[in-house]
Coordinates of C-alpha atoms in Angstrom, one line a residue:
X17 CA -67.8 5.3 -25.2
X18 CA -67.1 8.7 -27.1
X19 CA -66.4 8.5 -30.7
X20 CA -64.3 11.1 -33.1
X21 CA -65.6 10.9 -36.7
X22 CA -63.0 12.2 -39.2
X23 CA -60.2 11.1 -37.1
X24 CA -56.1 11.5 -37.9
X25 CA -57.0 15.7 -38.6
X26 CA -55.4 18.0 -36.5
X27 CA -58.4 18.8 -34.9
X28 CA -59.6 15.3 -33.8
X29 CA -55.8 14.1 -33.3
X30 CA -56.0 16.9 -30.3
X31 CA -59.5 15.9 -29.2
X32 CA -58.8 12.2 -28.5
X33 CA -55.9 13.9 -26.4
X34 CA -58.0 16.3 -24.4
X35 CA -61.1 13.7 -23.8
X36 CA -58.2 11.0 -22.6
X37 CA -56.5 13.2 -20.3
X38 CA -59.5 14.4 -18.6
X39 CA -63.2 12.7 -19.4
X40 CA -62.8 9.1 -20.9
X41 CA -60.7 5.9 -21.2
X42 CA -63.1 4.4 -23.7
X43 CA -62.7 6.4 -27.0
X44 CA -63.5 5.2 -30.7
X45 CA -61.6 7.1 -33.5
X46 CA -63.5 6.9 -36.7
X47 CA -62.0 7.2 -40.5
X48 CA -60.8 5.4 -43.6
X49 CA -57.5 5.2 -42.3
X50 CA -57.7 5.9 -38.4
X51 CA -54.8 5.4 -36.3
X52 CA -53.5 5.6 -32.6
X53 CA -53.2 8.8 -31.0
X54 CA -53.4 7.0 -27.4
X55 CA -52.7 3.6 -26.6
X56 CA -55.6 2.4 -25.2
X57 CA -57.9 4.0 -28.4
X58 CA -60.3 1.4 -30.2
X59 CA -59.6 1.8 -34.4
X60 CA -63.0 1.3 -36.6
X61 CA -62.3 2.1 -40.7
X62 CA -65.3 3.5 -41.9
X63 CA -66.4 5.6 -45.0
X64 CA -68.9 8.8 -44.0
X65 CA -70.3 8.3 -46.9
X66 CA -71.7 5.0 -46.3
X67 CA -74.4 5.2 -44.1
X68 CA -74.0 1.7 -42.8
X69 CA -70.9 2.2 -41.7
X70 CA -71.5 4.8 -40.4
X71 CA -74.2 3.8 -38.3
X72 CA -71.8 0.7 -37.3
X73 CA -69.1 3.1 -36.2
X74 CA -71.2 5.2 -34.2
X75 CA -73.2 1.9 -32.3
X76 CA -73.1 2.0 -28.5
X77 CA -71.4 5.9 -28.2
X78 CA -72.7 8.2 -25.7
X79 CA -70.7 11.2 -27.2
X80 CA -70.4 11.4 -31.1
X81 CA -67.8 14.6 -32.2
X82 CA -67.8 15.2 -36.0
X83 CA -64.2 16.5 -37.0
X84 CA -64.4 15.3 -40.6
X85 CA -62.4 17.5 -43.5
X86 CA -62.2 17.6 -46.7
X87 CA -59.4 18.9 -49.3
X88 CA -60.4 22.4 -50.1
X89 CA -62.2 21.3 -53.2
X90 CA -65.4 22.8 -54.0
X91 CA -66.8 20.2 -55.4
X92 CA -66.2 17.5 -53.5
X93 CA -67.6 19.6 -50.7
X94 CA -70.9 19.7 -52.4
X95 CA -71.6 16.5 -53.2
X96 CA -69.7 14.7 -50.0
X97 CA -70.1 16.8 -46.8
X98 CA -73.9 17.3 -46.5
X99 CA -73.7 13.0 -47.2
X100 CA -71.1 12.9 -44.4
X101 CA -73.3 14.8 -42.0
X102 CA -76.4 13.5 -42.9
X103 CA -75.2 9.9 -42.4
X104 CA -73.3 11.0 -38.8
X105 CA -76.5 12.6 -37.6
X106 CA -78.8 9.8 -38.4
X107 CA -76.7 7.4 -37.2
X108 CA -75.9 9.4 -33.9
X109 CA -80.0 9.6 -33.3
X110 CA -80.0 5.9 -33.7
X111 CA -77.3 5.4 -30.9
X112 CA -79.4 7.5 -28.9
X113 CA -75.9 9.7 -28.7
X114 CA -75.1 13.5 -27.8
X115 CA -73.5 15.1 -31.4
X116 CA -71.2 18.0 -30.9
X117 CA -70.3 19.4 -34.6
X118 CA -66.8 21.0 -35.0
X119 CA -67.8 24.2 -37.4
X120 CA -65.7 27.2 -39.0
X121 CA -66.9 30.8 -40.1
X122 CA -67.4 30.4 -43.8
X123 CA -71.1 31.6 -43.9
X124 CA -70.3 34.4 -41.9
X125 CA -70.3 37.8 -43.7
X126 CA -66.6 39.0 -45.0
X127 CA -66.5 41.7 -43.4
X128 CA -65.4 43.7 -40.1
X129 CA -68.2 42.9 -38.5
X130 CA -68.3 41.3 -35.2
X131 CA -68.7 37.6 -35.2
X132 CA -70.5 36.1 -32.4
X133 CA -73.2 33.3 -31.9
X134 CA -76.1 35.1 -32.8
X135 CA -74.0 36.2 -36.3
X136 CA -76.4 36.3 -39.2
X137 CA -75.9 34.2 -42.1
X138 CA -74.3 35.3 -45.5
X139 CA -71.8 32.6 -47.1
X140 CA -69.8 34.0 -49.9
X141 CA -69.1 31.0 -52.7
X142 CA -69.4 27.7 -52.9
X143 CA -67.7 26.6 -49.8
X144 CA -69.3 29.1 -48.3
X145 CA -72.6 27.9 -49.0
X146 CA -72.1 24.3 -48.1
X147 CA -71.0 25.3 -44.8
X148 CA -74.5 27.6 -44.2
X149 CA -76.1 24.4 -45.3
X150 CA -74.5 21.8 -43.1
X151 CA -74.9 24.2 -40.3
X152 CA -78.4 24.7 -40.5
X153 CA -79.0 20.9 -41.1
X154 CA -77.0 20.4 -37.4
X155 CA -79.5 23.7 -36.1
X156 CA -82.1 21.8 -37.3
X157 CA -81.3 18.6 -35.5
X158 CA -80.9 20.6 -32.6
X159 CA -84.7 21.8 -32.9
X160 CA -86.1 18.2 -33.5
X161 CA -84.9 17.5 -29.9
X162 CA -84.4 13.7 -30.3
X163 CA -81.0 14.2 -29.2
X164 CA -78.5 16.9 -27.5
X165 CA -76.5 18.4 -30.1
X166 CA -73.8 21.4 -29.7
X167 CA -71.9 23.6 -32.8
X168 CA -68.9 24.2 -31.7
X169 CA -67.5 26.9 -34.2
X170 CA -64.0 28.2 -34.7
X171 CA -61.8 30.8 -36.8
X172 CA -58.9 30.0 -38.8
X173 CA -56.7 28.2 -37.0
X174 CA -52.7 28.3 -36.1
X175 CA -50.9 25.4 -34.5
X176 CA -48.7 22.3 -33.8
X177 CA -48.0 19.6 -35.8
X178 CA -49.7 19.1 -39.4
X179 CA -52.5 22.1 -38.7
X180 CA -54.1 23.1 -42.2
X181 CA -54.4 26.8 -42.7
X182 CA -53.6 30.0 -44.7
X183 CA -51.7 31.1 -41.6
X184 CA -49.5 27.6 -40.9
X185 CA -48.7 27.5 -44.4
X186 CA -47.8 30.9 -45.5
X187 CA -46.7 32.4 -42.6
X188 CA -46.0 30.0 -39.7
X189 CA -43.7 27.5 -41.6
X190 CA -41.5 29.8 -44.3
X191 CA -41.0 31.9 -41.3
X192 CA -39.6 28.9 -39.0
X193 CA -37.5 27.3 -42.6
X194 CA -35.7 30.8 -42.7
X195 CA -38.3 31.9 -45.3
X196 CA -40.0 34.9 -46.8
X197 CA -43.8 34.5 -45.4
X198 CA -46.3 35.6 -47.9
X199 CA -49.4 37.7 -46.1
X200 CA -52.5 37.1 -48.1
X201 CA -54.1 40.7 -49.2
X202 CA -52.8 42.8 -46.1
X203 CA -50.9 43.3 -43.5
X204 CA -52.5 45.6 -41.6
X205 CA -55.8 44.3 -40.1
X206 CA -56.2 42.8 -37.2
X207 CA -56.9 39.0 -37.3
X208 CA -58.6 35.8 -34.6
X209 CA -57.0 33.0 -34.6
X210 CA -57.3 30.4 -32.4
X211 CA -54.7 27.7 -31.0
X212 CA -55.2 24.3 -32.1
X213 CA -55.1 22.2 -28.9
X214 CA -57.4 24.6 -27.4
X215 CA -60.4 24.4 -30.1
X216 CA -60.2 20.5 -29.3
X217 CA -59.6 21.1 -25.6
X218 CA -62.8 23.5 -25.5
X219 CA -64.7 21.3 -27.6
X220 CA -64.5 18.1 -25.2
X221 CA -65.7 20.6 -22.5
X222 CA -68.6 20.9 -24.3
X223 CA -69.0 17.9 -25.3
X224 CA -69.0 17.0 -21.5
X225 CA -70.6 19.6 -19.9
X226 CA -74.6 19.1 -20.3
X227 CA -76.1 22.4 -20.2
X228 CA -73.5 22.8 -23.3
X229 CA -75.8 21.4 -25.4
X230 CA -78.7 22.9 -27.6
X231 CA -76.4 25.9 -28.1
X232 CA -73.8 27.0 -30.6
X233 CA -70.5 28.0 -28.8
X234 CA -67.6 30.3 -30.4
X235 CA -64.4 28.6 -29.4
X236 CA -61.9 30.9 -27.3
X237 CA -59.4 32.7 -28.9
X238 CA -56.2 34.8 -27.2
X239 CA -58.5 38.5 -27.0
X240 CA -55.5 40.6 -28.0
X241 CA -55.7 40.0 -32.2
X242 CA -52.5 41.2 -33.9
X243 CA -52.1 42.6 -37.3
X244 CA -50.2 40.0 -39.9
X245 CA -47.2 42.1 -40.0
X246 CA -47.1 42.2 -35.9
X247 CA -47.9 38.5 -35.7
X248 CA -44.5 38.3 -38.2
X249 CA -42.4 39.8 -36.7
X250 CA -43.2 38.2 -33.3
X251 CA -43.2 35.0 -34.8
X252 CA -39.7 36.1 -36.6
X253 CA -38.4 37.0 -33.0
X254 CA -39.8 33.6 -31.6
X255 CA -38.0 31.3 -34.6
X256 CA -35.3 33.8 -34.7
X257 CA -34.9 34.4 -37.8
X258 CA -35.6 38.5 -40.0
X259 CA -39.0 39.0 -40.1
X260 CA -39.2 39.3 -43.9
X261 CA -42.3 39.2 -45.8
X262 CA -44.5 40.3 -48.9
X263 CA -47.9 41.1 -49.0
X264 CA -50.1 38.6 -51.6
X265 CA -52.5 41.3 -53.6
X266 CA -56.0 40.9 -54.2
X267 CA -55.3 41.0 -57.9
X268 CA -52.0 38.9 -58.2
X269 CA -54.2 35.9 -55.9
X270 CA -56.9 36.6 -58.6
X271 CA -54.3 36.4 -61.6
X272 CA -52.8 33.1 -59.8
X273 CA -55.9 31.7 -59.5
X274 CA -56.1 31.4 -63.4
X275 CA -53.6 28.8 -63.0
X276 CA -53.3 27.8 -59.7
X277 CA -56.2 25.1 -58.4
X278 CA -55.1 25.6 -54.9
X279 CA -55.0 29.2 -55.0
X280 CA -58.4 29.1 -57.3
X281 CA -60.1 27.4 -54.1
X282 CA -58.7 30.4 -51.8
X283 CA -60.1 33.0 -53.8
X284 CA -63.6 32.9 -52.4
X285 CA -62.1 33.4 -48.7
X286 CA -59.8 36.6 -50.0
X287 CA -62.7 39.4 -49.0
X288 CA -62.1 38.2 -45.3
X289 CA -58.3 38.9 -45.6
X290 CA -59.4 43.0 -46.2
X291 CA -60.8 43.4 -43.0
X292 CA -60.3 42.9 -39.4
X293 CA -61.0 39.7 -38.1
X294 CA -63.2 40.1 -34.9
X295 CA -64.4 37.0 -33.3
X296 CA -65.9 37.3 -29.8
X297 CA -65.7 33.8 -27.7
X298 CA -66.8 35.5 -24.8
X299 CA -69.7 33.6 -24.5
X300 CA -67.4 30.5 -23.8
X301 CA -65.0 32.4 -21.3
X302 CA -68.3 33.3 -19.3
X303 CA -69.5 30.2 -18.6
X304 CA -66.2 28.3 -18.3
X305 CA -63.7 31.0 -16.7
X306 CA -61.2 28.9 -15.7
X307 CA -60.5 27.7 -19.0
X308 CA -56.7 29.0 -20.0
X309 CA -56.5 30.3 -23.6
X310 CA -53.1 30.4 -25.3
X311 CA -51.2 33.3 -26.4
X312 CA -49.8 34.1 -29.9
X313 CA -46.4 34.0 -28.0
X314 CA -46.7 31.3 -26.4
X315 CA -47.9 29.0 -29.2
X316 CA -45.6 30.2 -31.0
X317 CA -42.9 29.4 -28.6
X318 CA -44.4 25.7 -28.7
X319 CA -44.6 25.7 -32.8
X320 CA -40.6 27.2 -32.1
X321 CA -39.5 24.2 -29.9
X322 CA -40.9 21.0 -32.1
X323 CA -38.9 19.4 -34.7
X324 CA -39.3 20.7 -37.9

């Protein structure tokens, strides 16, 4: 049995996907509200927060993949994530199950710095600052040794479907309604992103591959990173529609913030949108060379050719 916690997120929705195609029959999807994404997928309702139900969901796994999201709300990260991880991870030890955490970049420095595994540190905001500390509670699991854990981490993401991001939401879908996109700070650095379908399809590697574990893995990303106002205009080409866009200002996010909730929760991610972007998932494409990463074109071509 392998189990998703946080299921029905774009993320997890791909996961189940990937592990049924190619590992496992036998999969659990875990959340208030799961549902189906194959047909033969066993539904528990459970609350992270509760730590019996958690433990009940996770009972008899072998693989336990935490995929759980929030809405980007600073405070309920604070005082529900670190709860929801706490409870996964204890209950995962008591199954006596391998844990493979699904992680972004928010305590990385904003900066143009290159990201890899071995990436110090340096959360900006509150978000920020959760993440760093839900991190180093999985690194410390890791240490303790009672079971094999794995971080799987990714950059913002792009994709099919419902995927949540900066990019899907102010680029990716005005573009493919016939719309203005809005570029947040710049155009003109180069940005990672990675393909959907592959974080999950990389993650269930890991999450079957043993000498995966103990180790924190950068998911792959397409190498050749395109500037916003090149990823526009191919995406414009793609949809075919005019690749028109406007360029969000740091100061005219900051002024929206004022007003704007949403946009107040972006604000501590803005630094990140002044710099390039770079990434480096080599680490992943050495040890698993065959694996096929998607390119910006080609996902695009996918996002292009599904029903609006």
């Amino acid at each position: 049995m392998q189990t998703i916690l946080g299921a029905n997120g774009q993320i997890a929705t791909e996961l189940a996907r990937a592990l049924k195609r190619h590992y496992t029959q036998n999969l659990r999807l875990v959340s208030r509200q799961p549902r189906k994404v194959n047909g033969t997928d066993a539904l528990v309702r459970a609350d992270l927060l509760d730590a019996i139900q958690t433990l009940d969901a996770v009972r008899g796994s072998e693989v336990v993949y935490f995929t759980a999201g929030l809405p980007p709300d600073s405070g309920l990260w604070e005082t529900q994530f670190p709860a929801m991880l706490r409870n996964a991870l204890d209950a995962s030890r008591a199954a006596g199950a391998k844990f493979v955490y699904f992680d972004n970049t928010y305590m990385y420095p904003q900066s143009a710095q290159r990201q890899t595994e071995e990436t110090i540190f340096a959360p900006t905001g509150r978000k920020g600052r959760v993440r760093a500390s839900m991190a180093e509670m999985v690194l410390a699991e890791m240490q303790r040794g009672d079971i094999p854990v794995a971080i799987a981490r990714a950059p913002e993401f792009y994709g099919p479907g419902k995927t949540q991001s900066v990019t899907n939401t102010l680029v990716i879908a005005p573009l493919k309604a016939g719309r203005k996109a809005k570029v947040p700070v710049r155009d003109d650095t180069l940005r990672t992103l990675i393909w959907t379908p592959d974080a999950s399809r990389a993650m269930a590697i890991i999450g079957n591959t043993e000498d995966a574990y103990g180790q924190t893995w950068h998911l792959p990303c397409w190498d050749e990173r395109l500037t916003y106002q090149a990823f526009v205009h191919l995406a414009a080409t793609t949809f075919g529609v005019a690749p028109r866009f406007r360029v969000l200002s740091h100061w005219a996010l900051v002024a929206a913030s004022l007003v704007s909730k949403p946009v107040r929760e972006l604000r501590e991610l803005l630094p990140r949108y002044a710099h390039d972007l770079d990434f480096d998932s080599s680490k992943f494409r050495r040890r698993f060379p065959h694996f096929v990463v998607t390119s910006y074109e080609q996902g695009l071509r996918h996002i292009a050719q599904a029903p609006s």
